[in-house]
Amino acid sequence: MITENTPGFDAALVWDQHGCLPLHRNSTIDDLHEYVRAGFDFVSVNVGMDGPWQDTLETLMNFRGQILDNPSWTTLAGTAQEVSKAKEAGKLAVAFDLEGTEGLDGKVGLVETYYQLGVRTMLIAYNVPNRAGGGCHGDPEDGLTAFGRDVVREMNRVGMVVDATHCARRTTFDLFEHSTSPVIFSHSVPSGVHRHPRNIDDDQLRECARTGGVIGINGVGIFLGDNVTATEDLFRAVDYAVGVAGIDHVGIGLDYVFDQAEANGFIKDDPDSFPADGNYLPSDGAPIGFVHPRQLRELSEVLTRHGYSDSDVRAILGENFRRVAAAVWR
Ligand SMILES: [Zn+2]
């Protein structure tokens, strides 16, 4: 039940480490108003999933331009301090993330270019192997390549957060070993909650935490369970992750997709990245469900009801990811 009386939620910094606007050429940022209405202060917006680098750059420039054109309600945030300033001013702070390193077109030097344009987080490979490392739907033993190690070193140098989401298991451990900055899972669900090739096991949760990183719990129904999206389902995954990784290492990365028809098109067109054992097209014909950003207020109530303190709730809603940003972004 969603109640109006949640002052703790309104005062808290609310941070979504991964959201998905439509990615076609004429996409607008209008859907970001949903995050404002839901009480969010920060969202990391996806600008590409290992597609052609030209498309990735075009998407990034499109979103970046629109955010700069709308200073009355949104702003680009390059530092954790700028996120705090945006919250004080009542604006939605935005940074960008890349799902995979193919946007670099094999050039380590482009890490800094993307950083300068507002990309603050990048994962290594999107579901299938690429030039930098392995994907979660490829061979689990695929590790970080020599190019991948160079990319990680450069990300550490410029201050871009290293993200192990969507990667092959071996690659995630290589990232924990090679990165000198905290490694995150921006949007993942523990396998202990539901078995899925995209989900992560307890060792991955623990080792991520050991780097100082944070696991952003994903709100996609087929990862949380049998296509389930109740706030209690999200809570179950959060609570499990806290039990394994600790209260300082769990956050939110809802992965909410605003244009679900577009996402279904990506899924149908690319059976290598979205194989049948991932159940991306549920056999009962029902569309994939998503936890909506508006459910976060209720999550804070559910956490409180289950004995989480105010500071625990604030850690999960945003302070943990803010800590990583403060440590890594420059
Ligand atoms: Zn993703």
Coordinates of C-alpha atoms and ligand atoms in Angstrom, one line a residue:
M1 CA 0.0 0.0 0.0
I2 CA 1.4 3.4 -0.9
T3 CA 0.9 6.1 1.7
E4 CA 1.5 9.8 1.4
N5 CA 3.1 10.0 4.8
T6 CA 6.7 9.0 4.2
P7 CA 8.8 12.0 5.2
G8 CA 11.9 9.8 5.4
F9 CA 11.6 9.0 1.7
D10 CA 11.3 12.7 0.7
A11 CA 14.3 13.7 2.7
A12 CA 16.5 10.8 1.5
L13 CA 18.7 11.0 -1.6
V14 CA 17.0 8.6 -4.1
W15 CA 19.3 7.2 -6.7
D16 CA 18.6 4.9 -9.7
Q17 CA 21.9 3.5 -11.1
H18 CA 20.3 2.4 -14.4
G19 CA 17.3 3.6 -16.4
C20 CA 16.4 3.0 -20.0
L21 CA 14.9 5.8 -22.2
P22 CA 13.9 5.0 -25.8
L23 CA 17.0 4.7 -27.9
H24 CA 15.8 5.6 -31.4
R25 CA 17.1 8.6 -33.3
N26 CA 14.3 11.0 -32.2
S27 CA 14.1 9.9 -28.6
T28 CA 13.2 12.6 -26.0
I29 CA 14.1 12.8 -22.4
D30 CA 10.4 13.4 -21.5
D31 CA 10.1 10.1 -19.6
L32 CA 12.6 11.4 -17.0
H33 CA 9.6 13.4 -15.6
E34 CA 8.4 10.0 -14.2
Y35 CA 11.5 9.9 -12.0
V36 CA 10.8 13.4 -10.8
R37 CA 7.2 12.4 -9.9
A38 CA 8.5 9.3 -8.2
G39 CA 10.7 11.4 -5.9
F40 CA 14.1 10.5 -7.5
D41 CA 17.1 12.8 -7.2
F42 CA 19.5 11.0 -9.6
V43 CA 19.3 8.6 -12.5
S44 CA 22.0 7.1 -14.7
V45 CA 20.6 6.9 -18.2
N46 CA 21.7 4.1 -20.5
V47 CA 23.0 5.4 -23.9
G48 CA 23.9 2.1 -25.7
M49 CA 24.2 -1.7 -25.5
D50 CA 27.3 -2.6 -27.5
G51 CA 25.8 -1.4 -30.8
P52 CA 27.7 0.6 -33.5
W53 CA 29.8 3.3 -31.8
Q54 CA 28.3 6.0 -34.1
D55 CA 24.8 5.2 -32.8
T56 CA 26.0 5.3 -29.2
L57 CA 27.6 8.7 -29.7
E58 CA 24.5 10.1 -31.5
T59 CA 22.2 8.9 -28.6
L60 CA 24.6 10.4 -26.0
M61 CA 24.7 13.8 -27.8
N62 CA 20.9 13.8 -28.3
F63 CA 20.2 13.2 -24.5
R64 CA 23.0 15.4 -23.4
G65 CA 21.8 18.3 -25.5
Q66 CA 18.2 18.0 -24.3
I67 CA 19.3 17.9 -20.6
L68 CA 21.4 21.1 -21.2
D69 CA 18.3 22.7 -22.8
N70 CA 16.1 22.0 -19.8
P71 CA 17.8 23.6 -16.8
S72 CA 14.5 24.4 -15.1
W73 CA 14.1 20.8 -13.9
T74 CA 17.1 18.7 -14.8
T75 CA 20.9 18.9 -14.9
L76 CA 23.9 16.9 -15.8
A77 CA 25.9 15.8 -12.7
G78 CA 29.6 15.1 -13.1
T79 CA 30.4 14.8 -9.4
A80 CA 28.7 13.6 -6.2
Q81 CA 28.7 17.2 -5.0
E82 CA 26.8 18.2 -8.1
V83 CA 24.1 15.5 -7.3
S84 CA 23.7 17.0 -3.8
K85 CA 23.4 20.5 -5.3
A86 CA 20.8 19.4 -7.7
K87 CA 18.8 17.8 -4.9
E88 CA 18.9 21.1 -2.9
A89 CA 17.7 22.9 -6.0
G90 CA 14.9 20.4 -6.6
K91 CA 16.3 19.2 -9.9
L92 CA 16.8 15.7 -11.3
A93 CA 20.5 15.0 -11.7
V94 CA 21.5 12.8 -14.6
A95 CA 24.7 11.0 -15.7
F96 CA 25.1 8.5 -18.4
D97 CA 26.2 4.8 -18.6
L98 CA 27.3 2.5 -21.3
E99 CA 26.3 -1.1 -21.5
G100 CA 29.4 -2.6 -22.9
T101 CA 32.7 -1.2 -24.2
E102 CA 32.1 -1.5 -28.0
G103 CA 31.3 2.2 -28.0
L104 CA 35.1 2.7 -27.7
D105 CA 35.6 1.0 -31.2
G106 CA 38.7 -0.6 -29.8
K107 CA 40.2 2.8 -28.7
V108 CA 41.2 3.2 -25.1
G109 CA 41.5 6.9 -25.6
L110 CA 37.8 7.3 -26.1
V111 CA 37.1 6.5 -22.4
E112 CA 38.1 10.0 -21.5
T113 CA 36.0 11.5 -24.4
Y114 CA 32.9 9.7 -23.1
Y115 CA 33.7 10.8 -19.6
Q116 CA 33.9 14.4 -20.7
L117 CA 30.5 14.0 -22.3
G118 CA 28.9 12.8 -19.1
V119 CA 29.4 9.0 -19.1
R120 CA 30.2 8.1 -15.5
T121 CA 29.7 4.3 -15.5
M122 CA 30.5 1.6 -18.1
L123 CA 30.1 -2.2 -18.0
I124 CA 32.5 -4.3 -20.0
A125 CA 30.4 -6.7 -22.2
Y126 CA 26.7 -6.9 -22.8
N127 CA 25.5 -10.5 -22.5
V128 CA 27.9 -11.8 -25.2
P129 CA 31.7 -11.6 -25.5
N130 CA 33.3 -8.5 -27.1
R131 CA 36.8 -7.2 -27.5
A132 CA 37.2 -6.5 -23.8
G133 CA 35.6 -9.5 -22.0
G134 CA 33.0 -12.1 -21.6
G135 CA 29.2 -11.8 -21.4
C136 CA 26.8 -13.6 -19.0
H137 CA 25.1 -15.5 -21.9
G138 CA 28.5 -16.7 -23.3
D139 CA 31.1 -19.0 -21.8
P140 CA 31.2 -18.2 -18.0
E141 CA 35.0 -18.8 -18.1
D142 CA 35.6 -15.9 -20.6
G143 CA 37.8 -13.4 -18.8
L144 CA 39.0 -9.9 -19.3
T145 CA 41.2 -9.5 -22.4
A146 CA 44.4 -7.5 -22.6
F147 CA 42.3 -4.7 -24.2
G148 CA 39.8 -5.0 -21.4
R149 CA 42.6 -4.6 -18.8
D150 CA 43.7 -1.4 -20.6
V151 CA 40.2 -0.1 -20.6
V152 CA 39.8 -0.8 -16.8
R153 CA 43.1 1.0 -16.2
E154 CA 42.0 4.0 -18.2
M155 CA 38.6 4.1 -16.4
N156 CA 40.4 4.1 -13.1
R157 CA 42.6 6.9 -14.3
V158 CA 39.8 9.2 -15.5
G159 CA 37.3 8.4 -12.8
M160 CA 34.7 6.3 -14.6
V161 CA 33.0 3.6 -12.4
V162 CA 33.7 0.0 -13.5
D163 CA 30.5 -2.0 -13.8
A164 CA 30.4 -5.9 -13.8
T165 CA 26.7 -6.2 -14.8
H166 CA 25.9 -8.4 -17.8
C167 CA 29.5 -9.9 -17.8
A168 CA 30.7 -13.5 -17.8
R169 CA 31.4 -14.8 -14.3
R170 CA 35.2 -15.0 -14.9
T171 CA 35.2 -11.5 -16.2
T172 CA 33.5 -10.1 -13.1
F173 CA 36.3 -11.6 -10.9
D174 CA 39.0 -10.2 -13.2
L175 CA 37.4 -6.8 -12.8
F176 CA 37.4 -7.2 -9.0
E177 CA 41.1 -8.1 -9.2
H178 CA 42.3 -5.5 -11.7
S179 CA 40.3 -2.4 -10.9
T180 CA 41.9 -0.1 -8.3
S181 CA 38.5 1.6 -7.7
P182 CA 35.3 0.1 -6.3
V183 CA 33.5 -2.2 -8.9
I184 CA 29.7 -2.1 -8.9
F185 CA 26.9 -4.3 -10.3
S186 CA 24.6 -1.4 -11.5
H187 CA 21.5 -3.5 -12.1
S188 CA 21.6 -7.2 -11.0
V189 CA 19.7 -9.7 -8.9
P190 CA 21.2 -12.4 -6.6
S191 CA 20.8 -16.0 -7.9
G192 CA 19.9 -16.9 -4.3
V193 CA 16.6 -15.2 -5.0
H194 CA 16.0 -16.6 -8.4
R195 CA 18.2 -18.7 -10.8
H196 CA 18.8 -16.9 -14.1
P197 CA 21.9 -16.7 -16.3
R198 CA 21.9 -12.9 -15.8
N199 CA 21.8 -13.1 -12.0
I200 CA 24.9 -13.2 -9.7
D201 CA 25.9 -15.7 -7.1
D202 CA 26.9 -15.0 -3.4
D203 CA 30.7 -15.0 -4.2
Q204 CA 30.2 -12.3 -6.8
L205 CA 28.1 -10.3 -4.3
R206 CA 30.8 -10.6 -1.6
E207 CA 33.7 -9.9 -3.8
C208 CA 32.0 -6.8 -5.3
A209 CA 31.5 -5.5 -1.7
R210 CA 35.2 -6.2 -0.9
T211 CA 36.2 -3.7 -3.6
G212 CA 34.0 -1.1 -1.8
G213 CA 31.3 -1.5 -4.6
V214 CA 27.6 -1.6 -4.5
I215 CA 25.0 -4.0 -6.0
G216 CA 22.1 -2.1 -7.6
I217 CA 19.0 -4.4 -7.3
N218 CA 17.3 -4.8 -10.7
G219 CA 13.5 -4.5 -11.0
V220 CA 13.0 -6.7 -14.1
G221 CA 10.3 -9.4 -13.4
I222 CA 12.1 -12.3 -15.0
F223 CA 15.2 -11.7 -12.9
L224 CA 13.3 -11.2 -9.6
G225 CA 11.4 -14.5 -10.1
D226 CA 8.6 -15.8 -12.4
N227 CA 8.1 -12.4 -14.0
V228 CA 7.1 -10.8 -10.6
T229 CA 7.2 -7.1 -9.9
A230 CA 5.5 -6.5 -6.6
T231 CA 7.4 -4.2 -4.2
E232 CA 7.7 -7.2 -1.8
D233 CA 9.6 -9.0 -4.7
L234 CA 12.0 -6.2 -5.0
F235 CA 12.4 -6.1 -1.2
R236 CA 13.2 -9.9 -1.1
A237 CA 16.1 -9.3 -3.5
V238 CA 17.3 -6.2 -1.6
D239 CA 17.1 -8.1 1.7
Y240 CA 19.0 -11.1 0.4
A241 CA 21.8 -8.9 -1.0
V242 CA 22.1 -7.1 2.3
G243 CA 22.4 -10.4 4.1
V244 CA 25.3 -11.5 1.8
A245 CA 27.1 -8.2 0.9
G246 CA 26.2 -6.0 3.9
I247 CA 24.1 -2.9 4.4
D248 CA 26.8 -0.6 2.9
H249 CA 26.9 -2.4 -0.4
V250 CA 23.3 -2.5 -1.7
G251 CA 21.5 0.1 -3.8
I252 CA 18.9 0.4 -6.6
G253 CA 19.3 0.0 -10.4
L254 CA 15.8 -0.6 -11.5
D255 CA 16.5 -1.0 -15.3
Y256 CA 13.0 0.4 -16.0
V257 CA 12.3 0.4 -19.7
F258 CA 9.9 3.1 -20.9
D259 CA 9.5 1.8 -24.4
Q260 CA 8.8 -1.8 -23.9
A261 CA 7.9 -2.4 -27.6
E262 CA 11.3 -1.2 -28.6
A263 CA 12.9 -3.5 -26.0
N264 CA 11.0 -6.5 -27.4
G265 CA 12.3 -5.6 -30.8
F266 CA 15.9 -5.7 -29.6
I267 CA 15.2 -9.1 -27.9
K268 CA 13.6 -10.6 -31.1
D269 CA 16.3 -9.3 -33.4
D270 CA 19.2 -10.6 -31.3
P271 CA 18.8 -14.2 -30.1
D272 CA 22.5 -14.5 -29.2
S273 CA 22.3 -11.7 -26.7
F274 CA 18.8 -12.8 -25.5
P275 CA 18.8 -16.6 -25.7
A276 CA 15.8 -18.8 -25.0
D277 CA 17.1 -20.0 -21.6
G278 CA 16.9 -16.3 -20.5
N279 CA 13.1 -16.4 -20.9
Y280 CA 13.2 -12.9 -22.4
L281 CA 10.0 -13.6 -24.4
P282 CA 8.0 -15.4 -21.6
S283 CA 6.3 -18.5 -23.1
D284 CA 2.9 -17.5 -21.7
G285 CA 2.9 -14.5 -24.0
A286 CA 2.9 -12.0 -21.2
P287 CA 5.2 -9.1 -21.6
I288 CA 8.2 -8.8 -19.3
G289 CA 7.2 -6.9 -16.1
F290 CA 9.2 -4.1 -14.5
V291 CA 9.2 -2.6 -11.0
H292 CA 8.1 1.0 -11.6
P293 CA 10.1 3.9 -10.1
R294 CA 6.9 4.9 -8.2
Q295 CA 7.3 1.7 -6.1
L296 CA 10.4 3.0 -4.4
R297 CA 8.4 5.0 -1.8
E298 CA 6.7 1.8 -0.9
L299 CA 10.0 0.0 -0.8
S300 CA 11.2 2.4 1.9
E301 CA 8.0 1.6 3.9
V302 CA 8.5 -2.2 3.5
L303 CA 12.2 -1.9 4.6
T304 CA 11.1 0.1 7.7
R305 CA 8.4 -2.5 8.5
H306 CA 11.1 -5.2 8.3
G307 CA 13.2 -3.5 10.9
Y308 CA 15.6 -1.5 8.7
S309 CA 16.7 1.8 10.5
D310 CA 16.3 5.2 8.8
S311 CA 20.0 5.2 8.0
D312 CA 19.8 1.7 6.5
V313 CA 17.0 2.8 4.3
R314 CA 18.9 5.9 3.2
A315 CA 22.0 3.8 2.4
I316 CA 19.9 1.6 0.1
L317 CA 17.9 4.4 -1.5
G318 CA 21.0 6.3 -2.5
E319 CA 23.8 7.0 0.0
N320 CA 25.7 3.8 -0.9
F321 CA 25.9 4.7 -4.6
R322 CA 26.7 8.3 -3.7
R323 CA 29.7 7.1 -1.7
V324 CA 31.0 5.2 -4.7
A325 CA 30.5 8.3 -6.9
A326 CA 32.3 10.5 -4.4
A327 CA 35.2 8.1 -4.3
V328 CA 35.5 7.5 -8.1
W329 CA 34.2 10.5 -10.1
R330 CA 36.5 13.5 -10.4
Ligands
ZN1 ZN 21.2 -4.0 -18.7

